[in-house]
Short mmCIF file of C-alpha atoms and ligand atoms in Angstrom, two decimals:
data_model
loop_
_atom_site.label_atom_id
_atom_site.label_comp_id
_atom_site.label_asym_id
_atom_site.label_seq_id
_atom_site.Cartn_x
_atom_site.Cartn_y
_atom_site.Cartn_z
CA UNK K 11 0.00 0.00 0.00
CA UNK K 12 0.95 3.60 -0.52
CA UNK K 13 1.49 6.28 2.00
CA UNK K 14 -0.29 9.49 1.03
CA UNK K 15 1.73 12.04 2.86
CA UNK K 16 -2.08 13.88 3.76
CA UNK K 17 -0.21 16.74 6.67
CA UNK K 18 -1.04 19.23 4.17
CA UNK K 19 -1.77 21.11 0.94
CA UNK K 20 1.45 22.47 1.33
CA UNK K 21 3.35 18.88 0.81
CA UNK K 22 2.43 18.57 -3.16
CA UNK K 23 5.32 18.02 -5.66
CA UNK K 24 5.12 19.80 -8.84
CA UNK K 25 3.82 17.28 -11.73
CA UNK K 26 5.45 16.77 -14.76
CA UNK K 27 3.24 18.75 -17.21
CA UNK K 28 4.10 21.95 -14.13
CA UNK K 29 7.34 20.45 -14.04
CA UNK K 30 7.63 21.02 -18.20
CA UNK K 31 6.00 24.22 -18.07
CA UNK K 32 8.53 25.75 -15.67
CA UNK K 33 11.82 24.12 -18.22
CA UNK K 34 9.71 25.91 -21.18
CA UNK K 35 8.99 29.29 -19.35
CA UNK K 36 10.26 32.49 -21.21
CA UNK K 37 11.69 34.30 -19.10
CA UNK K 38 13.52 37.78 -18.51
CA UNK K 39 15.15 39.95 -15.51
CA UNK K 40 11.83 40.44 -13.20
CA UNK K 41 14.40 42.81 -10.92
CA UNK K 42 15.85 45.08 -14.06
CA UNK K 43 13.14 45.24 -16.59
CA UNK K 44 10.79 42.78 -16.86
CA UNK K 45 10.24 38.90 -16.63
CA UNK K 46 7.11 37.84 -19.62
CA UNK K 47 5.96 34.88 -17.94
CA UNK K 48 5.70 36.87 -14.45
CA UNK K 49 3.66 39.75 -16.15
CA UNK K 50 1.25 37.26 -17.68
CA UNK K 51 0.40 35.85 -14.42
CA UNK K 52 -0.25 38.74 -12.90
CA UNK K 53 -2.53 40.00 -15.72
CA UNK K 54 -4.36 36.58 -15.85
CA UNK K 55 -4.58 36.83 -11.58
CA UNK K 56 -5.68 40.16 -11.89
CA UNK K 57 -8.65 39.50 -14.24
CA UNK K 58 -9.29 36.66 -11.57
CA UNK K 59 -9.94 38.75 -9.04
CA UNK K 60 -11.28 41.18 -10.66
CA UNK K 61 -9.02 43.60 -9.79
CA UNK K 62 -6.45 46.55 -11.54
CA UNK K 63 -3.40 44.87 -10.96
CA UNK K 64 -1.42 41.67 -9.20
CA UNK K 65 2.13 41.15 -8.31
CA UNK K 66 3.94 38.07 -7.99
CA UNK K 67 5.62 37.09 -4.82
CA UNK K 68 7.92 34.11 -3.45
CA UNK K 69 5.61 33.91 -0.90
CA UNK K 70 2.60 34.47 0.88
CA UNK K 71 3.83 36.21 3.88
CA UNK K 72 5.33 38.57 2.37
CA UNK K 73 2.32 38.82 -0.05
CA UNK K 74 0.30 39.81 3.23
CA UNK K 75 3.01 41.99 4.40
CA UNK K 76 3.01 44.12 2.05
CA UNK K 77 -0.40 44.73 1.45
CA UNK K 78 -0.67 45.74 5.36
CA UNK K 79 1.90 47.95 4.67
CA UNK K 80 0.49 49.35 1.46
CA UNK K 81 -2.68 49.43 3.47
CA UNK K 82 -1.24 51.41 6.74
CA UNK K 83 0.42 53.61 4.62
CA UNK K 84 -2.88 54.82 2.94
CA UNK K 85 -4.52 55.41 6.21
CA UNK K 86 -1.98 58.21 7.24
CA UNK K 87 -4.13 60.74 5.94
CA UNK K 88 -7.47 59.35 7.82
CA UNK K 89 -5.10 59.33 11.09
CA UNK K 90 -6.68 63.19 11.41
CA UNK K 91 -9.05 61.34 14.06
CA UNK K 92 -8.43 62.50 17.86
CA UNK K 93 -6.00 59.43 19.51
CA UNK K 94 -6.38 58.36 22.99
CA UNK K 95 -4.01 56.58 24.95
CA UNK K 96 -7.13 54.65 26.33
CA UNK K 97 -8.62 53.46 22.64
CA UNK K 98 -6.37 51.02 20.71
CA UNK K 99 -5.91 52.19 17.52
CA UNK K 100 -6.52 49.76 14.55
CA UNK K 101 -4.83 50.96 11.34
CA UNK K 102 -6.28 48.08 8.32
CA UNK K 103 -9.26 45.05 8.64
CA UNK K 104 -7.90 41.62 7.83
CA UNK K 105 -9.80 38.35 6.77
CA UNK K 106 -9.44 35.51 5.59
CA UNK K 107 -10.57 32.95 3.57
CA UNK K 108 -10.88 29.85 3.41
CA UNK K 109 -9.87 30.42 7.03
CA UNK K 110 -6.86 28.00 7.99
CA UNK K 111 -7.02 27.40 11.70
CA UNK K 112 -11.01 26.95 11.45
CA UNK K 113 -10.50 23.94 9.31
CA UNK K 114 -10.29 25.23 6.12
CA UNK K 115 -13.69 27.36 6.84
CA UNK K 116 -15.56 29.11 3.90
CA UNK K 117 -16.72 32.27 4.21
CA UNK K 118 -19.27 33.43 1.97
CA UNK K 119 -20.37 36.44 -0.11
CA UNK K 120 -22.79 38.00 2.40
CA UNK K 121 -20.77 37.83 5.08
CA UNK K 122 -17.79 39.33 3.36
CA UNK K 123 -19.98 41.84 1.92
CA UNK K 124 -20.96 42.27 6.05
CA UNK K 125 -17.36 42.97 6.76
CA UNK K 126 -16.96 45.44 3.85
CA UNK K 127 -19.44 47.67 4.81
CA UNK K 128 -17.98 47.37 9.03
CA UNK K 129 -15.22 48.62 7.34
CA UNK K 130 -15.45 50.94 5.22
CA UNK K 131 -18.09 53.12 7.83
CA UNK K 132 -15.00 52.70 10.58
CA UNK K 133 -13.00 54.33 7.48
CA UNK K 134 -10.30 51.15 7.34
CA UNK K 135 -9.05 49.49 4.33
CA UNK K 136 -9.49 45.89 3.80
CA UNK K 137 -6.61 43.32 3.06
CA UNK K 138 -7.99 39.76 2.09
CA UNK K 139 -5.58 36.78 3.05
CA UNK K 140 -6.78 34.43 0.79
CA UNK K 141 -3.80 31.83 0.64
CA UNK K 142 -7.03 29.24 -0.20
CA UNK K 143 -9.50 31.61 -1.73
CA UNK K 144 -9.59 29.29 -4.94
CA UNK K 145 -11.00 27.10 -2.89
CA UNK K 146 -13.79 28.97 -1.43
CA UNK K 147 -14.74 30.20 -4.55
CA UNK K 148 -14.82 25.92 -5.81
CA UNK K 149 -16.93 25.52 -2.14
CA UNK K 150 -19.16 28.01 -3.21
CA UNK K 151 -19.44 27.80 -6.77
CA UNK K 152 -18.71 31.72 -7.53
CA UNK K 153 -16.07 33.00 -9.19
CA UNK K 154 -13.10 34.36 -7.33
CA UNK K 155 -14.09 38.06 -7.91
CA UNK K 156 -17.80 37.96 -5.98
CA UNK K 157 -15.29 37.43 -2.61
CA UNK K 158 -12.92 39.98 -3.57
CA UNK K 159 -15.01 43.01 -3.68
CA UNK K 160 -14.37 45.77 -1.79
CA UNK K 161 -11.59 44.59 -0.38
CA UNK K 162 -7.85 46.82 -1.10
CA UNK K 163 -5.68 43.85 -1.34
CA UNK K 164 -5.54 40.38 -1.59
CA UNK K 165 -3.01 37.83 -1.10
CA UNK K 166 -3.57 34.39 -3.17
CA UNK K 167 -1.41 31.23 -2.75
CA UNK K 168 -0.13 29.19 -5.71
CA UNK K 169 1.90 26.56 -3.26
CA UNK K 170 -1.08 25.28 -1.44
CA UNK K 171 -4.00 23.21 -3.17
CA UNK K 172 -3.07 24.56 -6.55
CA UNK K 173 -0.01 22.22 -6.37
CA UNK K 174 3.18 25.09 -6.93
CA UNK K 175 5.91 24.99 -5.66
CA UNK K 176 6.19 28.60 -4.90
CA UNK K 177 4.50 31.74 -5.48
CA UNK K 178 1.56 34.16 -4.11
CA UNK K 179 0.38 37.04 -5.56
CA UNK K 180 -0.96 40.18 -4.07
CA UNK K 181 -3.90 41.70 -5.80
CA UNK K 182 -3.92 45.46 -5.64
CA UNK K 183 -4.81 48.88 -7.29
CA UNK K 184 -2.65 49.51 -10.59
CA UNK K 185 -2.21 52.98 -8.48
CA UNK K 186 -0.42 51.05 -6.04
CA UNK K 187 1.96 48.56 -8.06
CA UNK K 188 5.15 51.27 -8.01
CA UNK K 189 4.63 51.37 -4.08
CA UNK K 190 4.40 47.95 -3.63
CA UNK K 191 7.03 46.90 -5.70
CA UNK K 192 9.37 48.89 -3.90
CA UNK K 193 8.00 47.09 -0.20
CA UNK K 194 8.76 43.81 -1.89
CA UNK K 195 12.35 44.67 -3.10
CA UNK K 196 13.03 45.51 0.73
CA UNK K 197 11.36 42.67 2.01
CA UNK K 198 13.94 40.94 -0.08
CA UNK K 199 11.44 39.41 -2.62
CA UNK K 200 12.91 40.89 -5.56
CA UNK K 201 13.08 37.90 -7.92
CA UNK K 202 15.01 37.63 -11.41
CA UNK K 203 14.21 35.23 -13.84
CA UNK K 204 10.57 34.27 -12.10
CA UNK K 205 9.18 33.28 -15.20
CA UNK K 206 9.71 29.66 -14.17
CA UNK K 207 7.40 30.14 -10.95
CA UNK K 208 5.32 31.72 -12.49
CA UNK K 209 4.73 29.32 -15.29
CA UNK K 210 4.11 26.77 -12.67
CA UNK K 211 1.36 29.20 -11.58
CA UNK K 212 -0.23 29.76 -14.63
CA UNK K 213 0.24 25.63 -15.66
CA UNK K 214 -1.91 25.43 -12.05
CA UNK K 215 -4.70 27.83 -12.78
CA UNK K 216 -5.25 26.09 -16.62
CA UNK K 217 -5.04 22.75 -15.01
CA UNK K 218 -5.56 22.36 -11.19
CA UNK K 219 -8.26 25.31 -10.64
CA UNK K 220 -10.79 23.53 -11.57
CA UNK K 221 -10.07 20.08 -9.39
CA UNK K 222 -10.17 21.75 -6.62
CA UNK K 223 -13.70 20.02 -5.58
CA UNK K 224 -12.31 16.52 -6.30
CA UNK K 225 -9.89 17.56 -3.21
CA UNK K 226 -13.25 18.60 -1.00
CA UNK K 227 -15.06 15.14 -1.96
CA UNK K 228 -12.10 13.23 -0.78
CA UNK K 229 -11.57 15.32 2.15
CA UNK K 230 -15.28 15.10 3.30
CA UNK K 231 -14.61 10.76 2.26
CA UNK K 232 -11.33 10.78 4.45
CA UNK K 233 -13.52 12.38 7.52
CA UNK K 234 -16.24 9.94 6.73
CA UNK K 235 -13.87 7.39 7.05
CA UNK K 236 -12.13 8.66 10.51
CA UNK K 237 -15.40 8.83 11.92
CA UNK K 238 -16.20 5.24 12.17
CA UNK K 239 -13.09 5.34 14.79
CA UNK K 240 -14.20 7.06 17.85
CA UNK K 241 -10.44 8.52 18.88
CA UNK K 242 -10.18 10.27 16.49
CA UNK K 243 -13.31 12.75 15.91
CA UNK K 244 -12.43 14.62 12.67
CA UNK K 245 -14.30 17.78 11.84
CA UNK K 246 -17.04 17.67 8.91
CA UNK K 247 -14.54 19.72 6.36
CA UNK K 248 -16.14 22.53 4.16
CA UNK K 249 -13.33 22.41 1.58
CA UNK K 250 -9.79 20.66 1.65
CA UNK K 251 -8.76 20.37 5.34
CA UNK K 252 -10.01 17.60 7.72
CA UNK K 253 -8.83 18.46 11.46
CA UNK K 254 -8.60 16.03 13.85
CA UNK K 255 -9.95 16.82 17.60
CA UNK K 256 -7.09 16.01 20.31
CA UNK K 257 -8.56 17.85 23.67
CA UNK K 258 -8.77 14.49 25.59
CA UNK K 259 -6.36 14.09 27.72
CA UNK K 260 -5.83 10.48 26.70
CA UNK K 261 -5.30 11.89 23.01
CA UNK K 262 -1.60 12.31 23.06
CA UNK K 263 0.33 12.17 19.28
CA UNK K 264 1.50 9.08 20.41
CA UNK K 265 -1.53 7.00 20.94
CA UNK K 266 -3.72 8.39 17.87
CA UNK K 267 -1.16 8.28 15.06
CA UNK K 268 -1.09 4.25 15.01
CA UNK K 269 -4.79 4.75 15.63
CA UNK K 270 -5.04 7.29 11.88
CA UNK K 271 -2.13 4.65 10.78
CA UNK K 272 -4.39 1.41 10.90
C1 PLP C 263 0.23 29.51 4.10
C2 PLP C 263 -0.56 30.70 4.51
C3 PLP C 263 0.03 31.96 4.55
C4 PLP C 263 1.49 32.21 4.29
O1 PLP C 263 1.90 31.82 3.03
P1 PLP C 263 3.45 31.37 2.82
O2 PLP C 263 3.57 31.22 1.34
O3 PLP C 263 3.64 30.09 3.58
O4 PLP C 263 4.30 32.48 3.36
C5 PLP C 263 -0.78 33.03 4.90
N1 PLP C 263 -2.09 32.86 5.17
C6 PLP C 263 -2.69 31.64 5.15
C7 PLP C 263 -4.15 31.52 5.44
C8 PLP C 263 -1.94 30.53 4.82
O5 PLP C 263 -2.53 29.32 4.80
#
C-alpha cells in the first residue's frame, strides 16, 4: 500500500506537465526590466480577481506583508481622528478565507460583503488573506471576484492546493503597483528570472483550478472514514482540510497516530 503524505496542501510536488512548463517558461530579468511569464500571471490573476493589478511574490507572507503595509500607509491621511491613549488604535481590517485554523472554513459572499461595509463606515481598508481563496470560490461555486469586492488587497497562494511549488500574488490597485514593488524589493522578494514560478502558476490555474472540488469530496470521504473510529473525531470539512480533535487528555500524538495509521 501507498502512503499518502495527507499533513497538508502544502506537501504537493510539482507534476510533470508543471514540471515542463517551468523548463519551457520564457523568461527575462523580473528585478531590471521585466520577466514575460511573471507579467502574464499577474494579468491573468488580476482578471481573476477582478481587480487593476497583481504582483507576484515568493511567498505568501510577504504577499500579506506588504499589502498591510500598502494598506497602513494609505490610512496616514485618515489618522486626522483624535488618539487616545485609552482606545487602541486599529490601522487596516484583515480576513481571511478559506480560514486555515477553522478547518479550512468558507466564508461566503454576504458575510464578506458584512465585513466590507464594518469597514469601510470605521474608514479602514481591507486586506484579504486568501492563501485558499480558490477554494472557497470551488466551495461556493462563484467566481473568485464575488469574494474579492471591496476589499484593497488580496493575497492568493499558488503553493497550497493549486499544487506550486512557490508563489503568491498580491492583488492590488494599478495605483499602487510602483509602491508595492518597492515594499517587496526591501522585504527581499525581488526575484530575477521568475518566469519559471510563475509558469508553474499559470500551468496550475489552466489545469488544477478547476479540481479543486475533487480535493473537498475526498476530504469530506477521508472524515467519513475517521469517523467510524471514535479517537479520532475529525471535523465535517467545508473544503480541503479535515482536522482532527485532540482535547482528551488520553489523546496524546502518540496513541492516535497508530490509531489514523491502521
Ligand atoms: C500559508 C498561509 C500563509 C502564508 O503563506 P506562505 O507562502 O507560507 O508564506 C498566509 N495565510 C494563510 C491563510 C496561509 O494558509
Amino acid at each position: 500500500m501507498t502512503a499518502i503524505d495527507l499533513r497538508s496542501d502544502t506537501v504537493t510536488k510539482p507534476s510533470s506537465g508543471m514540471r515542463r512548463a517551468m523548463a519551457e517558461a520564457e523568461v527575462g530579468d523580473d528585478v531590471l526590466d521585466g520577466d514575460p511569464t511573471t507579467r502574464r500571471l499577474e494579468a491573468r490573476v488580476a482578471e481573476l480577481l477582478g481587480m487593476e493589478d497583481a504582483l507576484f511574490f515568493p511567498s505568501g507572507t510577504q504577499a500579506n506583508q506588504t499589502g498591510v503595509a500598502l494598506l497602513t500607509a494609505a490610512l496616514v491621511g485618515g489618522a486626522l481622528r483624535p488618539t487616545s491613549p485609552h482606545v487602541p488604535c486599529a490601522s487596516a481590517v484583515a480576513a481571511e478565507n478559506t480560514h486555515n485554523a477553522a478547518g479550512g472554513k468558507v466564508m461566503g459572499v454576504d458575510v464578506m460583503a458584512g465585513i466590507v461595509v464594518a469597514a469601510g463606515a470605521a474608514g479602514l481598508p481591507l486586506h484579504l488573506d486568501g492563501a485558499r481563496l480558490w477554494n472557497a470560490a470551488a466551495a461556493l461555486a462563484v467566481p473568485i471576484s464575488r469574494l474579492v469586492a471591496g476589499a484593497a488587497t488580496v493575497m492568493v497562494s499558488f503553493s497550497k492546493g493549486l499544487g506550486c511549488p512557490v508563489g503568491s500574488c498580491l492583488g492590488l490597485r494599478a495605483a499602487e503597483r510602483p509602491r508595492a514593488w518597492e515594499i517587496r524589493k526591501r522585504l527581499g522578494g525581488g526575484m530575477r528570472q521568475s518566469g519559471i514560478l510563475a509558469a508553474a502558476a499559470l500551468w496550475a490555474l489552466d489545469h488544477n483550478l478547476t479540481r479543486l472540488g475533487e480535493d473537498h469530496d475526498k476530504a469530506r470521504r477521508l472524515a467519513d472514514l475517521l469517523s467510524d473510529c471514535p479517537a479520532v473525531r475529525p471535523s465535517v470539512p467545508e473544503t480541503n482540510i479535515v482536522m482532527v480533535d485532540l482535547l482528551r487528555e488520553r489523546d496524546t500524538a502518540s496513541a492516535v497516530v497508530p490509531k489514523l495509521a491502521a
